[in-house]
Short mmCIF file of C-alpha atoms and ligand atoms in Angstrom, two decimals:
data_model
loop_
_atom_site.label_atom_id
_atom_site.label_comp_id
_atom_site.label_asym_id
_atom_site.label_seq_id
_atom_site.Cartn_x
_atom_site.Cartn_y
_atom_site.Cartn_z
CA MET A 17 86.97 113.62 97.35
CA ALA A 18 85.36 110.93 95.34
CA SER A 19 81.86 111.85 94.43
CA PRO A 20 79.33 109.35 95.67
CA LYS A 21 76.72 110.60 93.19
CA LYS A 22 76.91 107.84 90.68
CA LYS A 23 77.39 104.42 92.20
CA LEU A 24 78.85 101.84 89.88
CA GLN A 25 76.22 99.14 89.47
CA GLY A 26 74.85 96.61 87.06
CA LEU A 27 77.02 95.06 84.45
CA VAL A 28 80.55 96.22 83.73
CA ALA A 29 82.40 94.75 80.72
CA ALA A 30 86.07 93.95 81.28
CA THR A 31 87.32 95.21 77.95
CA ILE A 32 89.60 93.20 75.72
CA THR A 33 92.57 95.06 74.25
CA PRO A 34 92.32 94.51 70.48
CA MET A 35 95.59 93.63 68.86
CA THR A 36 96.86 93.21 65.32
CA GLU A 37 98.32 89.89 64.18
CA ASN A 38 101.80 91.25 64.85
CA GLY A 39 101.01 92.07 68.39
CA GLU A 40 100.49 95.81 68.38
CA ILE A 41 97.44 97.42 69.92
CA ASN A 42 94.70 97.98 67.35
CA PHE A 43 93.28 101.32 68.49
CA SER A 44 91.27 101.66 65.33
CA VAL A 45 88.47 99.36 66.42
CA ILE A 46 87.89 100.84 69.92
CA GLY A 47 85.23 103.29 68.72
CA GLN A 48 83.31 100.52 67.02
CA TYR A 49 83.72 98.36 70.17
CA VAL A 50 82.14 101.09 72.32
CA ASP A 51 79.14 101.19 69.94
CA TYR A 52 78.77 97.39 69.98
CA LEU A 53 78.73 97.32 73.83
CA VAL A 54 76.18 100.05 74.10
CA LYS A 55 73.90 99.17 71.21
CA GLU A 56 74.15 95.41 70.91
CA GLN A 57 74.81 94.41 74.53
CA GLY A 58 73.23 97.27 76.47
CA VAL A 59 76.37 97.54 78.60
CA LYS A 60 77.47 101.10 79.46
CA ASN A 61 80.20 100.52 82.07
CA ILE A 62 83.63 99.25 81.29
CA PHE A 63 86.69 98.09 83.17
CA VAL A 64 89.86 98.79 81.20
CA ASN A 65 93.32 97.24 81.33
CA GLY A 66 92.29 94.41 83.75
CA THR A 67 92.94 90.69 83.38
CA THR A 68 90.87 90.47 80.17
CA GLY A 69 92.59 93.60 78.73
CA GLU A 70 95.99 92.03 79.42
CA GLY A 71 96.78 95.14 81.43
CA LEU A 72 99.82 93.66 83.01
CA SER A 73 101.21 92.54 79.71
CA LEU A 74 101.16 96.14 78.28
CA SER A 75 103.82 98.81 78.80
CA VAL A 76 102.94 101.78 80.95
CA SER A 77 102.85 103.94 77.79
CA GLU A 78 100.43 101.53 76.07
CA ARG A 79 98.25 101.43 79.15
CA ARG A 80 97.99 105.16 79.10
CA GLN A 81 97.09 105.24 75.46
CA VAL A 82 94.51 102.45 75.81
CA ALA A 83 92.87 104.22 78.81
CA GLU A 84 92.75 107.45 76.92
CA GLU A 85 91.25 105.93 73.81
CA TRP A 86 88.44 104.25 75.77
CA VAL A 87 87.64 107.50 77.65
CA THR A 88 87.67 109.50 74.46
CA LYS A 89 85.57 107.08 72.38
CA GLY A 90 83.22 106.44 75.33
CA LYS A 91 82.47 110.09 75.92
CA ASP A 92 78.69 110.78 75.97
CA LYS A 93 78.12 107.05 75.20
CA LEU A 94 79.34 105.20 78.26
CA ASP A 95 78.28 105.86 81.87
CA GLN A 96 81.43 104.86 83.65
CA VAL A 97 84.99 103.97 82.61
CA VAL A 98 87.08 102.41 85.36
CA ILE A 99 90.78 102.00 84.74
CA HIS A 100 92.76 99.21 86.30
CA VAL A 101 96.06 100.79 87.40
CA GLY A 102 97.59 98.03 89.46
CA ALA A 103 101.29 97.32 88.78
CA LEU A 104 104.28 95.71 90.57
CA SER A 105 105.88 99.12 90.93
CA LEU A 106 104.13 101.59 93.16
CA LYS A 107 105.49 104.44 91.08
CA GLU A 108 103.99 103.02 87.91
CA SER A 109 100.73 102.49 89.62
CA GLN A 110 100.71 106.02 90.89
CA GLU A 111 101.55 107.40 87.50
CA LEU A 112 98.67 105.48 85.94
CA ALA A 113 96.27 106.59 88.64
CA GLN A 114 97.20 110.20 88.19
CA HIS A 115 96.83 109.75 84.40
CA ALA A 116 93.40 108.19 84.82
CA ALA A 117 92.29 111.32 86.80
CA GLU A 118 93.81 113.69 84.17
CA ILE A 119 91.95 112.04 81.25
CA GLY A 120 88.62 112.13 83.12
CA ALA A 121 88.09 108.42 84.01
CA ASP A 122 85.40 107.66 86.48
CA GLY A 123 87.34 105.44 88.82
CA ILE A 124 90.47 103.30 89.34
CA ALA A 125 90.94 99.82 90.51
CA VAL A 126 94.08 98.03 91.86
CA ILE A 127 95.11 94.45 92.32
CA ALA A 128 97.64 93.37 94.99
CA PRO A 129 101.22 93.41 93.78
CA PHE A 130 102.04 89.88 92.98
CA PHE A 131 105.82 89.35 92.66
CA LEU A 132 107.15 90.78 95.89
CA LYS A 133 103.87 90.34 97.78
CA PRO A 134 102.28 92.10 100.76
CA TRP A 135 102.04 89.45 103.50
CA SER A 136 99.64 91.23 105.76
CA LYS A 137 96.50 93.22 105.51
CA ASP A 138 98.20 96.39 106.76
CA VAL A 139 100.91 96.28 104.24
CA LEU A 140 98.50 95.74 101.38
CA ILE A 141 96.36 98.62 102.67
CA ASN A 142 99.42 100.82 102.78
CA PHE A 143 100.26 100.03 99.15
CA LEU A 144 96.69 100.63 97.97
CA LYS A 145 96.49 103.86 99.99
CA GLU A 146 99.60 105.25 98.29
CA VAL A 147 98.08 104.57 94.82
CA ALA A 148 94.68 105.97 95.77
CA ALA A 149 96.40 109.15 97.05
CA ALA A 150 97.74 109.80 93.54
CA ALA A 151 94.15 110.23 92.32
CA PRO A 152 92.39 111.81 95.29
CA ALA A 153 89.27 112.77 93.36
CA LEU A 154 88.63 109.34 91.85
CA PRO A 155 86.57 106.51 93.32
CA PHE A 156 88.89 103.64 94.26
CA TYR A 157 88.09 99.94 93.95
CA TYR A 158 90.09 97.05 95.26
CA TYR A 159 90.33 94.23 92.77
CA HIS A 160 90.50 90.92 94.66
CA ILE A 161 91.74 88.09 92.43
CA PRO A 162 93.70 85.77 94.67
CA ALA A 163 94.03 82.88 92.20
CA LEU A 164 96.10 85.09 89.93
CA THR A 165 97.93 87.33 92.38
CA GLY A 166 98.65 84.66 94.92
CA VAL A 167 97.81 87.26 97.60
CA LYS A 168 95.24 85.41 99.70
CA ILE A 169 94.34 88.05 102.21
CA ARG A 170 90.61 87.69 102.72
CA ALA A 171 88.60 90.57 101.30
CA GLU A 172 86.46 90.74 104.36
CA GLU A 173 89.52 91.39 106.50
CA LEU A 174 90.85 93.96 104.10
CA LEU A 175 87.63 95.93 104.06
CA ASP A 176 87.47 96.23 107.87
CA GLY A 177 87.97 99.94 108.44
CA ILE A 178 89.34 100.60 104.95
CA GLN A 179 87.63 103.93 104.49
CA ASP A 180 89.61 105.38 107.43
CA LYS A 181 92.78 104.61 105.50
CA ILE A 182 91.53 105.15 101.97
CA PRO A 183 88.87 107.85 101.94
CA THR A 184 88.14 107.32 98.22
CA PHE A 185 87.42 103.64 98.69
CA GLN A 186 84.10 102.98 96.91
CA GLY A 187 83.97 99.23 96.41
CA LEU A 188 85.34 95.87 95.68
CA LYS A 189 85.64 93.79 92.52
CA PHE A 190 85.69 90.30 93.90
CA SER A 191 87.01 87.66 91.47
CA ASP A 192 87.00 84.56 93.61
CA THR A 193 84.64 81.66 94.28
CA ASP A 194 84.69 82.08 98.02
CA LEU A 195 81.11 83.18 98.48
CA LEU A 196 81.50 83.13 102.31
CA ASP A 197 84.13 85.83 102.07
CA PHE A 198 82.06 87.79 99.58
CA GLY A 199 78.89 87.47 101.72
CA GLN A 200 80.76 88.65 104.82
CA CYS A 201 82.09 91.69 102.89
CA VAL A 202 78.53 92.67 101.98
CA ASP A 203 77.15 91.91 105.46
CA GLN A 204 79.74 93.68 107.44
CA ASN A 205 79.62 96.85 105.41
CA ARG A 206 75.86 97.36 105.15
CA GLN A 207 75.94 100.90 106.39
CA GLN A 208 78.47 101.98 103.72
CA GLN A 209 77.34 102.61 100.14
CA PHE A 210 80.02 100.43 98.69
CA ALA A 211 79.78 98.69 95.32
CA PHE A 212 80.14 94.98 95.56
CA LEU A 213 80.98 93.81 92.09
CA PHE A 214 81.29 90.07 91.48
CA GLY A 215 83.86 88.78 89.00
CA VAL A 216 83.23 85.14 88.46
CA ASP A 217 80.64 85.27 85.70
CA GLU A 218 79.60 81.58 85.90
CA GLN A 219 78.67 82.10 89.54
CA LEU A 220 76.97 85.49 89.39
CA LEU A 221 73.56 84.25 90.38
CA SER A 222 74.81 82.93 93.66
CA ALA A 223 76.63 86.20 94.26
CA LEU A 224 73.40 88.11 93.68
CA VAL A 225 71.86 86.05 96.48
CA MET A 226 74.73 87.04 98.72
CA GLY A 227 74.19 90.74 97.95
CA ALA A 228 76.27 91.64 94.90
CA THR A 229 75.31 95.09 93.57
CA GLY A 230 76.88 94.52 90.18
CA ALA A 231 79.37 92.44 88.15
CA VAL A 232 82.58 93.00 86.30
CA GLY A 233 83.50 90.34 83.80
CA SER A 234 84.74 89.26 80.37
CA THR A 235 81.55 87.55 79.27
CA TYR A 236 79.48 90.74 79.47
CA ASN A 237 81.27 91.81 76.29
CA TYR A 238 79.17 89.27 74.36
CA LEU A 239 76.58 88.04 76.90
CA GLY A 240 75.63 91.45 78.27
CA ARG A 241 71.99 91.24 77.03
CA LYS A 242 71.50 87.75 78.22
CA THR A 243 73.01 88.45 81.62
CA SER A 244 70.80 91.54 81.96
CA GLN A 245 67.79 89.25 81.42
CA MET A 246 69.16 87.01 84.29
CA LEU A 247 69.47 90.15 86.48
CA GLU A 248 65.89 91.20 85.62
CA ALA A 249 64.56 87.72 86.39
CA PHE A 250 66.36 87.81 89.72
CA GLU A 251 64.93 91.27 90.51
CA ARG A 252 61.43 89.94 89.71
CA LYS A 253 62.14 86.96 92.02
CA ASP A 254 61.71 84.60 89.12
CA PHE A 255 64.49 82.38 90.41
CA SER A 256 63.81 79.37 88.21
CA LEU A 257 64.17 81.57 85.09
CA ALA A 258 67.33 83.20 86.47
CA LEU A 259 68.71 79.73 87.13
CA ASN A 260 67.92 78.69 83.58
CA TYR A 261 70.06 81.56 82.35
CA GLN A 262 72.95 80.81 84.69
CA SER A 263 72.80 77.12 83.82
CA CYS A 264 73.00 77.85 80.15
CA PHE A 265 76.11 79.85 80.63
CA LEU A 266 77.56 77.12 82.73
CA VAL A 267 76.67 74.31 80.39
CA TYR A 268 77.63 75.92 77.15
CA PHE A 269 80.56 78.00 78.10
CA SER A 270 82.45 76.85 81.17
CA HIS A 271 83.93 73.67 79.83
CA LEU A 272 85.13 75.39 76.69
CA GLY A 273 87.61 77.49 78.71
CA PHE A 274 87.45 81.14 79.59
CA GLY A 275 91.00 82.33 79.40
CA VAL A 276 91.78 85.63 77.75
CA SER A 277 92.82 83.99 74.47
CA GLN A 278 89.45 82.26 74.28
CA THR A 279 87.64 85.47 75.18
CA LYS A 280 89.36 87.25 72.27
CA ALA A 281 88.36 84.48 69.87
CA ILE A 282 84.68 84.39 71.09
CA MET A 283 84.31 88.14 71.03
CA THR A 284 85.68 88.30 67.46
CA LEU A 285 83.20 85.65 66.46
CA VAL A 286 80.16 87.13 68.18
CA SER A 287 80.75 90.84 67.49
CA GLY A 288 82.55 90.65 64.17
CA ILE A 289 85.08 93.08 65.55
CA PRO A 290 88.65 91.71 65.15
CA MET A 291 90.22 91.36 68.55
CA GLY A 292 93.39 89.68 67.24
CA PRO A 293 95.61 87.29 69.16
CA PRO A 294 96.72 87.85 72.75
CA ARG A 295 100.26 88.91 73.56
CA LEU A 296 102.84 86.50 74.84
CA PRO A 297 102.99 84.72 77.22
CA LEU A 298 99.43 83.95 76.18
CA GLN A 299 98.84 81.98 73.04
CA LYS A 300 96.12 82.37 70.45
CA ALA A 301 93.13 80.09 70.88
CA SER A 302 93.33 77.00 68.65
CA ARG A 303 91.31 76.55 65.57
CA GLU A 304 89.65 73.56 67.24
CA PHE A 305 88.52 75.76 70.06
CA THR A 306 87.04 78.43 67.91
CA ASP A 307 85.34 75.87 65.64
CA SER A 308 83.73 74.15 68.67
CA VAL A 309 82.65 77.56 70.05
CA GLU A 310 81.12 78.51 66.76
CA ALA A 311 79.19 75.20 66.60
CA LYS A 312 77.96 75.64 70.19
CA LEU A 313 76.91 79.21 69.67
CA LYS A 314 75.06 78.30 66.59
CA SER A 315 73.26 75.39 68.28
CA LEU A 316 72.16 77.69 71.08
CA ASP A 317 68.71 78.93 70.34
CA PHE A 318 68.59 80.27 73.80
CA LEU A 319 71.42 82.72 73.07
CA SER A 320 70.10 83.51 69.62
CA PHE A 321 73.38 84.63 68.15
CA SER A 322 71.56 85.40 64.94
CA ASP A 323 74.31 87.81 63.95
CA LEU A 324 77.10 85.36 64.48
CA LYS A 325 79.82 86.42 62.12
CA ASP A 326 81.60 83.80 60.16
CA GLY A 327 85.18 83.82 59.05
CA ASN A 328 86.28 86.70 61.15
CA LEU A 329 88.68 84.85 63.31
CA GLU A 330 91.74 85.51 61.27
CA ALA A 331 91.01 89.20 60.97
CA GLY A 332 92.79 91.85 62.93
CA SER A 333 96.01 92.54 61.09
C1 LIG B 142 90.23 85.25 85.72
C2 LIG B 142 89.37 86.24 84.97
O1 LIG B 142 89.71 86.62 83.88
N1 LIG B 142 88.28 86.48 85.51
C3 LIG B 142 87.32 87.39 84.97
C4 LIG B 142 87.05 88.49 85.84
O2 LIG B 142 87.65 88.74 86.90
C5 LIG B 142 86.00 86.74 84.62
O3 LIG B 142 85.19 87.65 83.97
C6 LIG B 142 86.12 85.49 83.79
O4 LIG B 142 86.74 85.82 82.59
C7 LIG B 142 84.79 84.79 83.57
O5 LIG B 142 84.22 84.54 84.77
C8 LIG B 142 84.90 83.59 82.72
O6 LIG B 142 85.59 82.55 83.39
C1 LIG B 143 87.21 90.17 84.17
C2 LIG B 143 87.81 91.32 84.77
O1 LIG B 143 87.31 91.93 85.57
C3 LIG B 143 89.15 91.68 84.28
O2 LIG B 143 89.34 91.43 83.15
O3 LIG B 143 89.91 92.27 85.02
#
């Protein structure tokens, strides 16, 4: 059974999958990436092969290799490595779940299948249950991201009685702006020790108020330290400082766009580690975008990107 000993909490970085200019995975920078997250951002939990990691754009074989590389390079450095194993094919999802268990990952997460879709809660639960059963010793997280999957079954409804069906169920990654649904998930499961991980980074402060126990997101790759300061301010009940942090993220980042392509460009700029372009059907962020991000970052005393690396955007081949 899943061990409840270490609950997944705090910040979890949704990892980018670094690629070369010709679209192959650039495994060679993953070790450096782990060190950057731990030392520069103070983030020790990661979520691999999710939205940000272009997990659904990778082949099954690539997903296995990426998962393995993160687990290997993160050994004795990271606290938890959760692998997203969702796929359209139940068989592929089960294969990836079993593989995650074999390589010693700390948990698995699954999105709803999004081409032929489950139309009811019970059908979705049955799918998730079959995947979870392929890794019966690993904590299982449901990844709710209705805007991308098109599966709009409310998380609150899904969670009702879920542990009877999926004994390894440990929590929810909630990537939606419906705070009423999120709040009800938290409220109706108070007796369980579930992790309630919020996934809309721009809105994290409001989710903390509703009871989030942690967050999974793309921006924690490069805003881990700053977001930790927001979490600390919240803990201390210094809400106006916490709001200042959240507002800065909103003002300076939201309107620039937060797609995976943009995240790859920003992370390259901030960390100096070449993330390369995304894979089709995504397109590399434009030069105009990266120039404007660079200017914004430099103008942001608040964020103090003193180590902002110039000229790294074309790297990665
Ligand atoms: C759609 C998407 O990728 N959502 C991510 C996590 O679920 C978030 O971390 C966003 O990247 C982030 O909130 C920035 O918009
Ligand atoms: C952001 C996130 O959680 C993901 O990339 O899947």
